[in-house]
Coordinates of C-alpha atoms and ligand atoms in Angstrom, one line a residue:
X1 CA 0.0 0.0 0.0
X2 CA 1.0 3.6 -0.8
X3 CA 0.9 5.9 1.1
X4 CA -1.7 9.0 0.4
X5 CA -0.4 12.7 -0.4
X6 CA 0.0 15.0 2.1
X7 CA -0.8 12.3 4.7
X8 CA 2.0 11.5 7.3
X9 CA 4.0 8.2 6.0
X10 CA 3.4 4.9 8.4
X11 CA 5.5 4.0 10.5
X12 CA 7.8 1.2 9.6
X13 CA 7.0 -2.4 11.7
X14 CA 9.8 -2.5 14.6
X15 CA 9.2 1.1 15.2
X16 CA 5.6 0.6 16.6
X17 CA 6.8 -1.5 18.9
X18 CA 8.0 -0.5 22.5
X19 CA 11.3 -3.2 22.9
X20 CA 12.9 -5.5 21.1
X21 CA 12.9 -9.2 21.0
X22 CA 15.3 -10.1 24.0
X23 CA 18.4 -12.3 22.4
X24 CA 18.0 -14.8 24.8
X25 CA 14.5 -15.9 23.1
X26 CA 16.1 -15.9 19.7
X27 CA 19.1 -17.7 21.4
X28 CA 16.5 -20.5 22.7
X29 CA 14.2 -20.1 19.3
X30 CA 17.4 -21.4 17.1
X31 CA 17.7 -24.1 19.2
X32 CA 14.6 -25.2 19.5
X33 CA 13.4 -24.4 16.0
X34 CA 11.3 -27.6 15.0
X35 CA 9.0 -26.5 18.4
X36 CA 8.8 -23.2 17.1
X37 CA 8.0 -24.2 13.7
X38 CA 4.6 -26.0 15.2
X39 CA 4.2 -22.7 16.9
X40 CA 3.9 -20.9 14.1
X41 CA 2.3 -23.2 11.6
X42 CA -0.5 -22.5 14.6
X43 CA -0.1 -18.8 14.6
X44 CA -0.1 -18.5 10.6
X45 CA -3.9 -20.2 11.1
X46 CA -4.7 -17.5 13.8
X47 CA -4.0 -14.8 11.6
X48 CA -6.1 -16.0 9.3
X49 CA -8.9 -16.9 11.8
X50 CA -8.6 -13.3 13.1
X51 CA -8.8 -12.1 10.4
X52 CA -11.7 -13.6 9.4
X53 CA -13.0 -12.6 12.5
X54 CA -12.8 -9.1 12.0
X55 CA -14.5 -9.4 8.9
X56 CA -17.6 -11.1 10.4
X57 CA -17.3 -8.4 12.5
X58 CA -17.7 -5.1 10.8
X59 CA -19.2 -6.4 7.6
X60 CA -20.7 -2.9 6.8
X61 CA -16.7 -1.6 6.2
X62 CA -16.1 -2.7 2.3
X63 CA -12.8 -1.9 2.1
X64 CA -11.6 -3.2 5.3
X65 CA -13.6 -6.6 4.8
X66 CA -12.0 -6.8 1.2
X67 CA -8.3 -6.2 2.7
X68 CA -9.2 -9.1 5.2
X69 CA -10.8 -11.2 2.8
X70 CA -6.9 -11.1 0.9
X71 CA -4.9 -11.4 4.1
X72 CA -7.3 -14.5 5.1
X73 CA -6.1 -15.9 1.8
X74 CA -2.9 -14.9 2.3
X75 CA -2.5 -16.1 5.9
X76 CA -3.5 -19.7 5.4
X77 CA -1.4 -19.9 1.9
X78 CA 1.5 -19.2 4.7
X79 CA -0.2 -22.0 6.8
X80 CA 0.6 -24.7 3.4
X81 CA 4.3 -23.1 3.2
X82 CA 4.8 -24.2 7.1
X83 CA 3.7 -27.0 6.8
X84 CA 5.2 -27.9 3.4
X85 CA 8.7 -27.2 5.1
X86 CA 7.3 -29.1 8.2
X87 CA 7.2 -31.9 5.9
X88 CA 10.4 -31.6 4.2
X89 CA 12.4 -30.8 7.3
X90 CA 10.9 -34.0 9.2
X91 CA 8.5 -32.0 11.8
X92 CA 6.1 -34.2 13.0
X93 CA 2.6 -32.3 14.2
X94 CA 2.2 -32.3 17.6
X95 CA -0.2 -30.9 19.9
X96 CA 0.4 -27.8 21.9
X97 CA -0.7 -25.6 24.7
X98 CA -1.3 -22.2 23.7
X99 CA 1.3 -19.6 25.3
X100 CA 0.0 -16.5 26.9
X101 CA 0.8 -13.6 24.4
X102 CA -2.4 -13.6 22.3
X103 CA -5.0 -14.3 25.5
X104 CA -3.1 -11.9 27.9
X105 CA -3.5 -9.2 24.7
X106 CA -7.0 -9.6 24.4
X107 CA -6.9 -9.1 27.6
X108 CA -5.8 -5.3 27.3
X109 CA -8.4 -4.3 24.4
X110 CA -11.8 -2.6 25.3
X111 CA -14.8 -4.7 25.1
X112 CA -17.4 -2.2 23.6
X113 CA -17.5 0.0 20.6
X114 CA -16.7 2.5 19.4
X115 CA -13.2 1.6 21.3
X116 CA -13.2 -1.9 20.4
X117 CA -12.9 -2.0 16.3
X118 CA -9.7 0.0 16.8
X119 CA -8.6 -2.5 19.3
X120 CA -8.6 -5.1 17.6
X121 CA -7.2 -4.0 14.4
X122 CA -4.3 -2.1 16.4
X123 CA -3.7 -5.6 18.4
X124 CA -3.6 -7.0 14.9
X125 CA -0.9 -4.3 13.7
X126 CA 1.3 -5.1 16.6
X127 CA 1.2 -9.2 16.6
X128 CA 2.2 -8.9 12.3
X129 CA 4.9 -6.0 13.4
X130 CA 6.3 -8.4 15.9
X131 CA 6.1 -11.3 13.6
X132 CA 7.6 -9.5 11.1
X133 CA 10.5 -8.8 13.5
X134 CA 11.4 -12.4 14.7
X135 CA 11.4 -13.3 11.6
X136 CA 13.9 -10.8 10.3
X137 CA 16.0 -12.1 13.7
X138 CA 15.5 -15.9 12.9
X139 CA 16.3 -15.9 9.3
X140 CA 19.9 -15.2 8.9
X141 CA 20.2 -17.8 11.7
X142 CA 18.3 -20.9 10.9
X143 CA 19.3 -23.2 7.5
X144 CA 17.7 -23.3 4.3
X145 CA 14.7 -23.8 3.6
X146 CA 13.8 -22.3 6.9
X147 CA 15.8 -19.5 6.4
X148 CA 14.2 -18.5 2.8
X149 CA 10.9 -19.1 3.7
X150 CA 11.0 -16.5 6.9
X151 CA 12.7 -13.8 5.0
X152 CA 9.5 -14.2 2.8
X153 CA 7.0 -14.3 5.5
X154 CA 8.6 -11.5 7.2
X155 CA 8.0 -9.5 4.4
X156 CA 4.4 -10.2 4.2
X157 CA 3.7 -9.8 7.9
X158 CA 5.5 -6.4 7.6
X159 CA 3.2 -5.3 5.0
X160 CA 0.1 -6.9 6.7
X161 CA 1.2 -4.7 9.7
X162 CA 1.0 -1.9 7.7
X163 CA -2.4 -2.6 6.3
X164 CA -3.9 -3.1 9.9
X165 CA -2.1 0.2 10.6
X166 CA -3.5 1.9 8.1
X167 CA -7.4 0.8 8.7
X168 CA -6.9 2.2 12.4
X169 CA -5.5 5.4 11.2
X170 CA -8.8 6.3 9.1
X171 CA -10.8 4.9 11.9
X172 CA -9.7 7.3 15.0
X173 CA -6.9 10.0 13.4
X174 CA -7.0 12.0 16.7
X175 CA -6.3 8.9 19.1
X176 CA -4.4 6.0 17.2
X177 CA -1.5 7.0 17.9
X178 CA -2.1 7.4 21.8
X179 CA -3.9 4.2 21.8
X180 CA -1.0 2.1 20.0
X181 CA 1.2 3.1 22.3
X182 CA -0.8 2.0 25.3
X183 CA -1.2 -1.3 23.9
X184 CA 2.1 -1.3 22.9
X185 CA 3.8 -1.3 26.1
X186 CA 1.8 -4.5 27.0
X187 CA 3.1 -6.2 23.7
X188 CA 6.2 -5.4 24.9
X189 CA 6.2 -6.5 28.6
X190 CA 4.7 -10.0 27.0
X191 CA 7.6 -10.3 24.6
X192 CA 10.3 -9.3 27.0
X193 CA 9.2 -11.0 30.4
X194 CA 10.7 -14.7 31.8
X195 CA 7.6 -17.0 30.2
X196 CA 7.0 -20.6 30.9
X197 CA 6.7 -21.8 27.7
X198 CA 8.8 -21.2 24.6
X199 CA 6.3 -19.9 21.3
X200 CA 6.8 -17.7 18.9
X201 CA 5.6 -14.6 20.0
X202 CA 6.3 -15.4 24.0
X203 CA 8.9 -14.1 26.1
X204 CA 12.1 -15.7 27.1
X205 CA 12.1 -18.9 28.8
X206 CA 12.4 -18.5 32.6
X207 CA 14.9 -21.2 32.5
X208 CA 16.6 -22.4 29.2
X209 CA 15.9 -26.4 28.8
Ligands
FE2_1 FE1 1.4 -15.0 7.9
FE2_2 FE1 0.2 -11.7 8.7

């Protein structure tokens, strides 16, 4: 997306976000990459679920439910990638317990309108700005195919960010800003705390395995 004349450029991903990814996650993330990889063959069907979400949501907003209608397609074409390298690389599926990033989020967004629809799609901007980040720290780290395949989605996830972005800039121009940076700084306290488990948007591990 381009952005519109005389209108403020976005911001790019990492700089919505309040604090890196703490090298001690990507330390533990390259180690235990086949674990992560189940992780985010999960989150890849998330995005796509919230997406479609959002979309059953606020079906009166065209353009927005168009935009979602692509990133659903988009999100779940990432879902075969993952799990076409899952395949290759040997990665059985396994089942796992949901870590606490996405539930503790949710947990921070308003629960009635008008405050909610920018919620949501500013919770959205932040989870694709942090996946695009990891992925730009896993990449140069991890062997091919791995490695090719998240320089790719990191590009998408990027871009996604900036589409989610964009929506809650024409939504609230006065408050967006204010907003993203509250939520922010709970992204950021998620990403950078000790966690218990080891996903691919959690925080550290309290103590390495
Ligand atoms: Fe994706
Ligand atoms: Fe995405």
């Amino acid at each position: 997306m381009r952005d519109m004349p005389g209108v403020a450029p976005l911001p790019p991903a990492a700089s919505i976000l309040q604090a890196p990814t703490p090298p001690a996650w990507v330390d533990e993330a390259v180690r235990r990459w086949p674990e992560l990889l189940l992780d985010h063959a999960n989150c890849e069907k998330k995005a796509a679920s919230t997406a479609l979400a959002l979309l059953f949501a606020y079906p009166e907003d065209r353009p927005l439910a168009l935009s979602l209608a692509r990133v659903a397609r988009e999100e779940l074409r990432h879902f075969e990638q993952v799990v076409k390298v899952m395949t290759a690389l040997g990665v059985a599926f396994a089942r796992q317990r949901p870590g606490r990033y996405a539930h503790a989020l949710r947990g921070a967004l308003r629960t009635s309108e008008p405050g909610r629809k920018l919620d949501l799609l500013l919770m959205s901007a932040l989870i694709e700005a942090r996946s695009a980040e990891r992925f730009a720290l896993l990449a140069p780290r991890l062997p091919a195919p791995l490695a090719r395949l998240y320089e790719d989605l990191g590009t998408a996830e990027a871009r996604h960010h900036e589409l989610y972005v964009r929506f809650a800039r024409g939504l609230a121009p006065a408050h967006w800003q204010a907003r993203l940076q509250a939520l922010a700084v709970r992204e950021a306290e998620l990403v950078t705390s000790p966690d218990r488990t080891l996903r691919f948007h959690s925080g550290p591990p309290e103590t390495p395995t």
